[in-house]
XYZ file of C-alpha atoms in Angstrom:
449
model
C -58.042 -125.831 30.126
C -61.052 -126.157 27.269
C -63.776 -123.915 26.881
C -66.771 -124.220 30.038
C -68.815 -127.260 29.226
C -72.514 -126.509 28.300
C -73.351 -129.838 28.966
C -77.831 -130.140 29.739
C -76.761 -130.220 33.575
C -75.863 -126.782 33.357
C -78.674 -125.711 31.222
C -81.678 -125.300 33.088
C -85.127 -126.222 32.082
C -88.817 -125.071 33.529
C -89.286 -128.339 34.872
C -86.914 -131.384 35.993
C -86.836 -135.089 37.663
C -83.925 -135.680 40.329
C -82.548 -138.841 40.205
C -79.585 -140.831 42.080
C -77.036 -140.161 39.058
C -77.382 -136.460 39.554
C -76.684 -136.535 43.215
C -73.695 -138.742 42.809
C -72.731 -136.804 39.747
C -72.261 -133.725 42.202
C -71.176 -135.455 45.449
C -68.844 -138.109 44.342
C -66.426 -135.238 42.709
C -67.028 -133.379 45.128
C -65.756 -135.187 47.662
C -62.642 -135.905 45.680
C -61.927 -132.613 45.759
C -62.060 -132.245 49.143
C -59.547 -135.053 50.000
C -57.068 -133.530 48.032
C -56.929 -131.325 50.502
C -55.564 -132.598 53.695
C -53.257 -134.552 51.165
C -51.216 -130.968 50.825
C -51.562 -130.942 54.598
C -49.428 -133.752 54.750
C -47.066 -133.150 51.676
C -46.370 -129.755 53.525
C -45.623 -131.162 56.624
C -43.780 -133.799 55.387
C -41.538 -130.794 53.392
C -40.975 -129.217 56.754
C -40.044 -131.850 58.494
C -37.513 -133.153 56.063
C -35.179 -129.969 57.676
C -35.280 -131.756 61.206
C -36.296 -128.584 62.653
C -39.391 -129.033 65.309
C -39.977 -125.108 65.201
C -40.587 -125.187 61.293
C -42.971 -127.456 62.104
C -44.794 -125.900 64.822
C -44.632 -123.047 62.806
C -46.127 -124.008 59.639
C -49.042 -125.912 61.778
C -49.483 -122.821 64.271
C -49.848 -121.040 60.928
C -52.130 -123.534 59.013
C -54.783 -122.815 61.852
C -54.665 -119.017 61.598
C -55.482 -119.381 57.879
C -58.152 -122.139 58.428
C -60.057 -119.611 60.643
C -59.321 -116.377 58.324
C -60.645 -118.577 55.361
C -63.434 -120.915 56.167
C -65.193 -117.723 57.301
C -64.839 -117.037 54.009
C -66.216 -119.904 52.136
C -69.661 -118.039 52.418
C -68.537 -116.602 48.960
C -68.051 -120.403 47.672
C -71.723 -120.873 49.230
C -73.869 -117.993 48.577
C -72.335 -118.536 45.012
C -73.620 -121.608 44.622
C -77.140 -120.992 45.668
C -77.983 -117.835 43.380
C -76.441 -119.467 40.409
C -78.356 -122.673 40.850
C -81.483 -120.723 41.316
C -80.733 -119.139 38.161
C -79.976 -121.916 36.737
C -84.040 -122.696 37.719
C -84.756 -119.995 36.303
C -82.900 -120.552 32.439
C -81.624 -116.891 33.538
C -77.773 -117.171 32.038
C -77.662 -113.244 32.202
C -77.915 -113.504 35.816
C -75.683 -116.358 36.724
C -72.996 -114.144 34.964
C -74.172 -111.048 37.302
C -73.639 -113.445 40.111
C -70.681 -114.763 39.158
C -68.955 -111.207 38.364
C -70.795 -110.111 42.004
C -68.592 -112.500 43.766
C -65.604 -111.676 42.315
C -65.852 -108.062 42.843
C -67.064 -109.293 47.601
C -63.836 -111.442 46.655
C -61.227 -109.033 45.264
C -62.057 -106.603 47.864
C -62.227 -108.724 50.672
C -58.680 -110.017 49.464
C -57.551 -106.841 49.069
C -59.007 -105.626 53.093
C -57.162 -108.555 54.352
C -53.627 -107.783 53.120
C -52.882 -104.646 55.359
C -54.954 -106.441 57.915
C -52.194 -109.730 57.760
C -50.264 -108.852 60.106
C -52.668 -107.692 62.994
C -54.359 -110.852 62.504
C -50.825 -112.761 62.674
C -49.642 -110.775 65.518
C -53.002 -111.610 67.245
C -52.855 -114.969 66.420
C -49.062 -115.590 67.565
C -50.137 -113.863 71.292
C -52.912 -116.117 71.673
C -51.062 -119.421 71.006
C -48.212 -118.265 72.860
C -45.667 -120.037 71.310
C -41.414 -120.443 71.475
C -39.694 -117.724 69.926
C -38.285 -120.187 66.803
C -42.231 -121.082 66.587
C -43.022 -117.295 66.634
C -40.781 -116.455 63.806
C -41.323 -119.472 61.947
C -45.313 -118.615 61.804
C -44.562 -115.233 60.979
C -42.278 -115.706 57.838
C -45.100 -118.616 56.764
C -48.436 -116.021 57.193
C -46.517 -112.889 55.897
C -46.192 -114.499 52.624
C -49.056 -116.724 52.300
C -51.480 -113.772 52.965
C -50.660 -112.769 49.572
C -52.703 -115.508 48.131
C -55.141 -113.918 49.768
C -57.619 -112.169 47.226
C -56.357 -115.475 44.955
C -57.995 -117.588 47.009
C -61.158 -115.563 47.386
C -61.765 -115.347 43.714
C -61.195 -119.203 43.563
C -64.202 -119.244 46.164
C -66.192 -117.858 43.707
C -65.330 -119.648 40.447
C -66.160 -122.936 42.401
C -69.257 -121.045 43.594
C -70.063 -121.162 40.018
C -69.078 -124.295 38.741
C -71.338 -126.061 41.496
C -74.247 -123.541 40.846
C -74.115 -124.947 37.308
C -73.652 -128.436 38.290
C -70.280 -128.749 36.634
C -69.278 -130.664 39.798
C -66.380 -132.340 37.517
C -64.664 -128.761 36.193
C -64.694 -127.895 40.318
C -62.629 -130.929 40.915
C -60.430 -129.868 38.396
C -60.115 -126.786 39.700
C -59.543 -127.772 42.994
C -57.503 -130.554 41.984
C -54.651 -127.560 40.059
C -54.627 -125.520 42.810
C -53.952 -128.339 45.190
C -52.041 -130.143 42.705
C -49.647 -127.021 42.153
C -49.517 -126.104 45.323
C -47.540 -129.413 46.057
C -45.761 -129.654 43.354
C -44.217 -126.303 44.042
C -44.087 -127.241 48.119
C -41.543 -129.534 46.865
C -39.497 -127.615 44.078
C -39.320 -124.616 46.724
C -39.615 -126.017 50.270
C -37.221 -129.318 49.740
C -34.965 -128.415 46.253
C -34.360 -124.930 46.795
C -34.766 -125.399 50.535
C -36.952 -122.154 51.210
C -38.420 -124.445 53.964
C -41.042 -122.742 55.387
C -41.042 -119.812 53.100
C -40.848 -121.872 50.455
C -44.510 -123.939 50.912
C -46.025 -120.230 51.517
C -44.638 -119.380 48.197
C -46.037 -122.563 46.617
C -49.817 -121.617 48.107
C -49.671 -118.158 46.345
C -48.661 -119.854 43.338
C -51.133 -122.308 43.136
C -53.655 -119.877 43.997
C -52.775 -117.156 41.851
C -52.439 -119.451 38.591
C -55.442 -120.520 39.127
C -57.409 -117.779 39.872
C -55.721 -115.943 36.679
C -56.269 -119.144 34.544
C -59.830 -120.406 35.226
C -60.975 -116.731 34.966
C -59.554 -116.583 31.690
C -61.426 -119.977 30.734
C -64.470 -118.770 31.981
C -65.088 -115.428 30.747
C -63.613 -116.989 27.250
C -67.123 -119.677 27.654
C -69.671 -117.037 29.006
C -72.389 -116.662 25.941
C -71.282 -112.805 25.285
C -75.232 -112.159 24.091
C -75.995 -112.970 27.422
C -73.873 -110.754 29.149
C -74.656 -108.514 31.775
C -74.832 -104.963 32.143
C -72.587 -102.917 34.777
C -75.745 -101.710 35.946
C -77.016 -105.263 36.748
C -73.893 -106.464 38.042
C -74.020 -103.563 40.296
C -77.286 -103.730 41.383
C -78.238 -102.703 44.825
C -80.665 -105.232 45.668
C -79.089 -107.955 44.264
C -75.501 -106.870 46.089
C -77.088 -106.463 49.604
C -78.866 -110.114 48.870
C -75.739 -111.633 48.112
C -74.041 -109.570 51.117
C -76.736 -110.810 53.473
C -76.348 -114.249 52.812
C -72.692 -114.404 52.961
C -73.007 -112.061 56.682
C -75.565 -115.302 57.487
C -73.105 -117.940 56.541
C -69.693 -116.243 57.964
C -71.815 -115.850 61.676
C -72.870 -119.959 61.350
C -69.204 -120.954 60.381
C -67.562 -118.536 63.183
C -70.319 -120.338 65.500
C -69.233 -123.954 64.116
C -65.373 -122.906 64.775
C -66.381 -122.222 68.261
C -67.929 -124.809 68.802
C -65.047 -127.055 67.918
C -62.798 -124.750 69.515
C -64.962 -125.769 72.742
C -64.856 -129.035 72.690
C -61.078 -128.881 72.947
C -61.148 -126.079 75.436
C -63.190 -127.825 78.216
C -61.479 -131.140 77.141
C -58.570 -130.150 77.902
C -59.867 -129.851 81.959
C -59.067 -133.663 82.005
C -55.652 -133.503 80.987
C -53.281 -134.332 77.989
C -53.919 -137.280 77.725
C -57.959 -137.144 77.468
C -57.387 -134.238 74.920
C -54.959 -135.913 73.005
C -57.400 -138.558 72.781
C -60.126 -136.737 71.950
C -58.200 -134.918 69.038
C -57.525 -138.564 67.917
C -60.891 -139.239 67.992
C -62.543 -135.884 65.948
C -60.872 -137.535 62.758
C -63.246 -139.945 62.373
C -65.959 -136.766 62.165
C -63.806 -134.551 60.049
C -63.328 -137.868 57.338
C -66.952 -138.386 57.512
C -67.051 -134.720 56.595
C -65.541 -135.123 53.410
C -68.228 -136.647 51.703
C -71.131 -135.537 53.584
C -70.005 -132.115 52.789
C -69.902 -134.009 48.961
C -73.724 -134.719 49.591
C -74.294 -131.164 51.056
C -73.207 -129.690 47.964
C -75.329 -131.420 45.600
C -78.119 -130.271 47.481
C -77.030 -126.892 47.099
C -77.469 -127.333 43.360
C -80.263 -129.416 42.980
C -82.693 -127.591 45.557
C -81.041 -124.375 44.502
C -82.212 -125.457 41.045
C -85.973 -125.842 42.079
C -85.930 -122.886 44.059
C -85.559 -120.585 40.769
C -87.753 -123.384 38.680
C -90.218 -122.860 41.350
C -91.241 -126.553 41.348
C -92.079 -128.534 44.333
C -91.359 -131.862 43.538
C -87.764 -131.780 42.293
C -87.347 -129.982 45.409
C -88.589 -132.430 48.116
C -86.766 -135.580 45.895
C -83.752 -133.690 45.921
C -84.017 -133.610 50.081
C -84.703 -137.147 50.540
C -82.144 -138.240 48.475
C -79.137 -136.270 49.816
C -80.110 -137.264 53.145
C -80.962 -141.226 51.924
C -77.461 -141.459 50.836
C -76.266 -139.164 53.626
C -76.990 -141.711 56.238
C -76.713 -145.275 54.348
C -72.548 -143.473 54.157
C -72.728 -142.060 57.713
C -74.311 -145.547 58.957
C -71.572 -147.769 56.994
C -68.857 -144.640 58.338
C -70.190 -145.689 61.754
C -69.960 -149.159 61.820
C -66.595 -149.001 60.262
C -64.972 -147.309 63.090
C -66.675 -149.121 65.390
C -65.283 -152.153 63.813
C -61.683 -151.479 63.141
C -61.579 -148.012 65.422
C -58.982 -149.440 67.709
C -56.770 -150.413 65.073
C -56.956 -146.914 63.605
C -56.258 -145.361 66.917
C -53.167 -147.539 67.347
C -51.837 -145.969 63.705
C -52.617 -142.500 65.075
C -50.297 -142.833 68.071
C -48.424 -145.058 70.142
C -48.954 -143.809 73.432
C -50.379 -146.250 75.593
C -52.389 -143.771 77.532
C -53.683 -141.952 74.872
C -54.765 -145.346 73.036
C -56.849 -146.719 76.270
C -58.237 -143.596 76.467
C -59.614 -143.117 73.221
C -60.953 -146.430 73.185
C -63.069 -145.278 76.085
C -64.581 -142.723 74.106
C -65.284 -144.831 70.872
C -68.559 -145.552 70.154
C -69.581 -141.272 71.008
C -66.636 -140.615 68.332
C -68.118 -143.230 65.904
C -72.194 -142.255 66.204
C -70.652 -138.493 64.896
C -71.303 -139.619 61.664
C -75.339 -140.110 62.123
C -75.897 -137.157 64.278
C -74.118 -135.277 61.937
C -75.855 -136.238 58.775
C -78.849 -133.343 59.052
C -76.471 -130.988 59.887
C -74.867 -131.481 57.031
C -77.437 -132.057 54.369
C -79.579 -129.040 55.788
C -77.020 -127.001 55.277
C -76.600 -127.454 51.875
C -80.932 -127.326 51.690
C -80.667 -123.942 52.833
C -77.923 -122.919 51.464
C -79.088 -123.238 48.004
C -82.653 -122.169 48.736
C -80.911 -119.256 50.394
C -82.335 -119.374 53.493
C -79.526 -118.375 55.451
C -81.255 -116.807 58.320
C -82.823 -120.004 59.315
C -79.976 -121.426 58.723
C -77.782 -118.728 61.398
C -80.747 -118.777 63.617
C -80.611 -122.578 64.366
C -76.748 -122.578 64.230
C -76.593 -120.349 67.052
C -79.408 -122.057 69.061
C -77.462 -125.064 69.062
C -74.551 -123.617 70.102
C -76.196 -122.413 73.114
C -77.248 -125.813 73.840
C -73.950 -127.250 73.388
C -72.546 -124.885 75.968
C -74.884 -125.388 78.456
C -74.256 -129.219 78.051
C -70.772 -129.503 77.500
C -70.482 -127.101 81.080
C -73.378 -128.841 82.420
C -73.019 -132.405 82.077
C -68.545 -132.842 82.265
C -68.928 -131.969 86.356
C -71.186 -135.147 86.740
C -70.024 -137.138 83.484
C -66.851 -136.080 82.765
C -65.926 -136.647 79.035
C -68.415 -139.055 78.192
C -70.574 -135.765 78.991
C -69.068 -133.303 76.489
C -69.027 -136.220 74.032
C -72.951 -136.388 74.050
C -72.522 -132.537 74.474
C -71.009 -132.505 70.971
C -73.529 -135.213 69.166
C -76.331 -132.877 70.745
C -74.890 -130.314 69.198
C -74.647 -131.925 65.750
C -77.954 -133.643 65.741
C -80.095 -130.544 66.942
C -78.401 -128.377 63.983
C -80.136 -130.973 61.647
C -83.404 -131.570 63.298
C -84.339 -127.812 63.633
C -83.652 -127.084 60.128
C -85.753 -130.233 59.086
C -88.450 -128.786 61.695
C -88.772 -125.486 59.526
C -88.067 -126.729 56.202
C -92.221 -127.934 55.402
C -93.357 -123.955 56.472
C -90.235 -122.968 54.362
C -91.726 -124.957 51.793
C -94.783 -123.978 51.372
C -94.543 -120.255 51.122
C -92.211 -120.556 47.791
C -94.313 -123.658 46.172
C -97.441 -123.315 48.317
């Protein structure tokens, strides 16, 4: 790895003009980086499988989900990152964006280091509540013993890509992202398939990636900080600035946890119409999480760019920086839409070849394809408040919605039945996005008047 760029993107200046390039600049690597990651999904299944063994499977998926809830509650470091930096950034204040930086990694180390002798409660836990075989049970527990030793690894590589995106080096996070993934599958390989480790053997690779990483991009970084600039212990330690950064993440961890639950809703009270409706509608919530990819993309330039004009304290970058994240948001969720409305049922047929499950999900189409639009505020707002760290707003809304989507999704599936928690769920989406948008002007005006 070469030295940190210090490339004008990353320098900030009192005043600045948003344009198209920048957004795509941030989003379009972005969202690279983020399909590399269900590409080790499938590499590590595909590993597994190779042994012919349907509990190594089961195992390694059962296991994948207990670390997708652990650690997505976590990306509030990657997040609240990103927005002080960038407002830094605003500010031309490289002392602080160190101070953040070095924050991070100290909520990151610990927070690693609480969750190792926590591992195996949370695995134990996890294992009772799925209630799986007993070659599933000890298949999940020899995958989660190990890989929750990547754990403070992959905290710390929350918060160097909490950085990078703060500073707009959107390209440098996809690299990042890129070795760890990259690693990560090469080893899945060497361990899981050559060595035949199997299961323990793609934990091993995750640690690996993660802990190379962390170690290396560390080293590049604090090898590029401007050393004049550095902060004091005292200022890295500062109360204020701690409990800021400690609020924000509490903020975001509640509004993920409250996103999770939502999902994990919609497959609960799916699931009242049998396996073939929820297979269907599992089918189905891929066309939302793809869609995801690069609206999350869009999402994070926001962060920056709004972030930006937060600590610049000027207006106008601000307000382009909105409309153009959520122009582009929904010219990609609109062409995402007709897409799968288009060639949906020939997608569905590639997902499965159950005749059932295919009819059925064809039912439920068009509600899976308009995900996309009524998702599109959700998504960009996020990233809005994020970086203007408004994260109260942001937990407040989050859990208003939520409310609404239970009282739909139990409300309307007695008289509607799926088609019901379907508009349940695009209620959901679309109201998280049109409060936030409600608020934003007021939010507005008390930082630029």
């Amino acid at each position: 790895m070469s030295a940190p760029d210090t490339t004008p993107t990353a320098q900030a200046a009192p005043g600045f003009e948003v344009t198209n390039r920048m957004v795509f600049a941030i989003a379009v690597p972005m969202t690279l980086a983020y399909l590399t990651t269900p590409l080790l999904g499938i590499v590590d299944t595909a590993v597994v499988g190779q042994f012919g063994d349907a509990a190594l499977i089961g195992g390694l998926a059962i296991g994948a989900i207990l670390f997708d809830i652990v650690f997505v509650t976590f990306n509030f470091l990657r997040m609240g990152t990103t927005g002080f930096v960038a407002q830094a950034v605003g500010r031309g204040d490289e002392t602080e964006q160190q101070a953040v930086f070095w924050r991070a990694i100290l909520i990151a180390l610990a927070g690693g280091l609480i969750l190792l002798p926590l591992s195996p409660l949370i695995r134990e836990v996890g294992i009772a509540i799925m209630a799986p075989g007993d070659a599933v049970a000890e298949a999940t527990r020899t995958y989660v013993t190990i890989r929750f030793l990547a754990a403070p690894f992959t905290l710390i590589n929350y918060a160097i890509l909490g950085l990078l995106l703060g500073q707009a080096r959107a390209i440098a996070a996809l690299i990042v992202q890129s070795f760890i993934n990259g690693i990560n599958i090469v080893l899945s390989i060497a361990l899981g398939l050559w060595l035949e480790w199997q299961v323990a053997g793609v934990a091993w690779a995750t640690v690996f990636g993660e802990g190379i990483v962390a170690i290396g991009a560390l080293i590049w970084l604090w090898r590029g900080f401007d050393t004049d600039k550095a902060p004091a212990r005292g200022r890295i330690l500062d109360r204020p600035a701690f409990v800021a950064l400690i609020a924000l993440n509490r903020d975001i961890m509640i509004r993920s946890f409250a996103l999770l639950a939502a999902f994990a809703l919609f497959a609960r009270i799916g699931a009242q119409f049998g396996a073939v409706t929820l297979a269907a509608n599992a089918i189905l919530m891929n066309f939302f999480f793809i869609a995801g990819y690069y609206l999350d993309g869009f999402a994070v330039a926001a962060e920056q760019l709004v972030g930006r004009a937060i600590g610049a304290r000027h207006g106008r970058p601000f307000w382009r920086a909105v409309k153009l994240t959520a122009l582009w948001g929904f010219v990609l969720a609109g062409f995402t839409t007709v897409v799968v409305l288009v060639a949906g049922n020939w997608f569905i047929d590639i997902m499965t070849t159950a005749q059932g499950v295919r009819a059925e999900a064809r039912v439920f189409l068009a509600w899976a394809a308009f995900t996309a639009v009524a998702g599109v505020l959700a998504f960009q707002m996020d990233g809005v408040y994020i970086g203007a760290t408004w994260s109260v707003d942001m937990r407040n809304m989050m859990l208003l919605s939520l409310a609404v989507f239970i009282a739909a999704g139990y409300g309307l599936t007695p008289v509607f039945g799926n088609h019901g928690l379907w508009f349940a769920l695009n209620l959901f989406l679309g109201l998280r996005g049109l409060t936030l948008l409600a608020l934003l002007p007021s939010r507005a005006r008390r930082v630029f008047g």
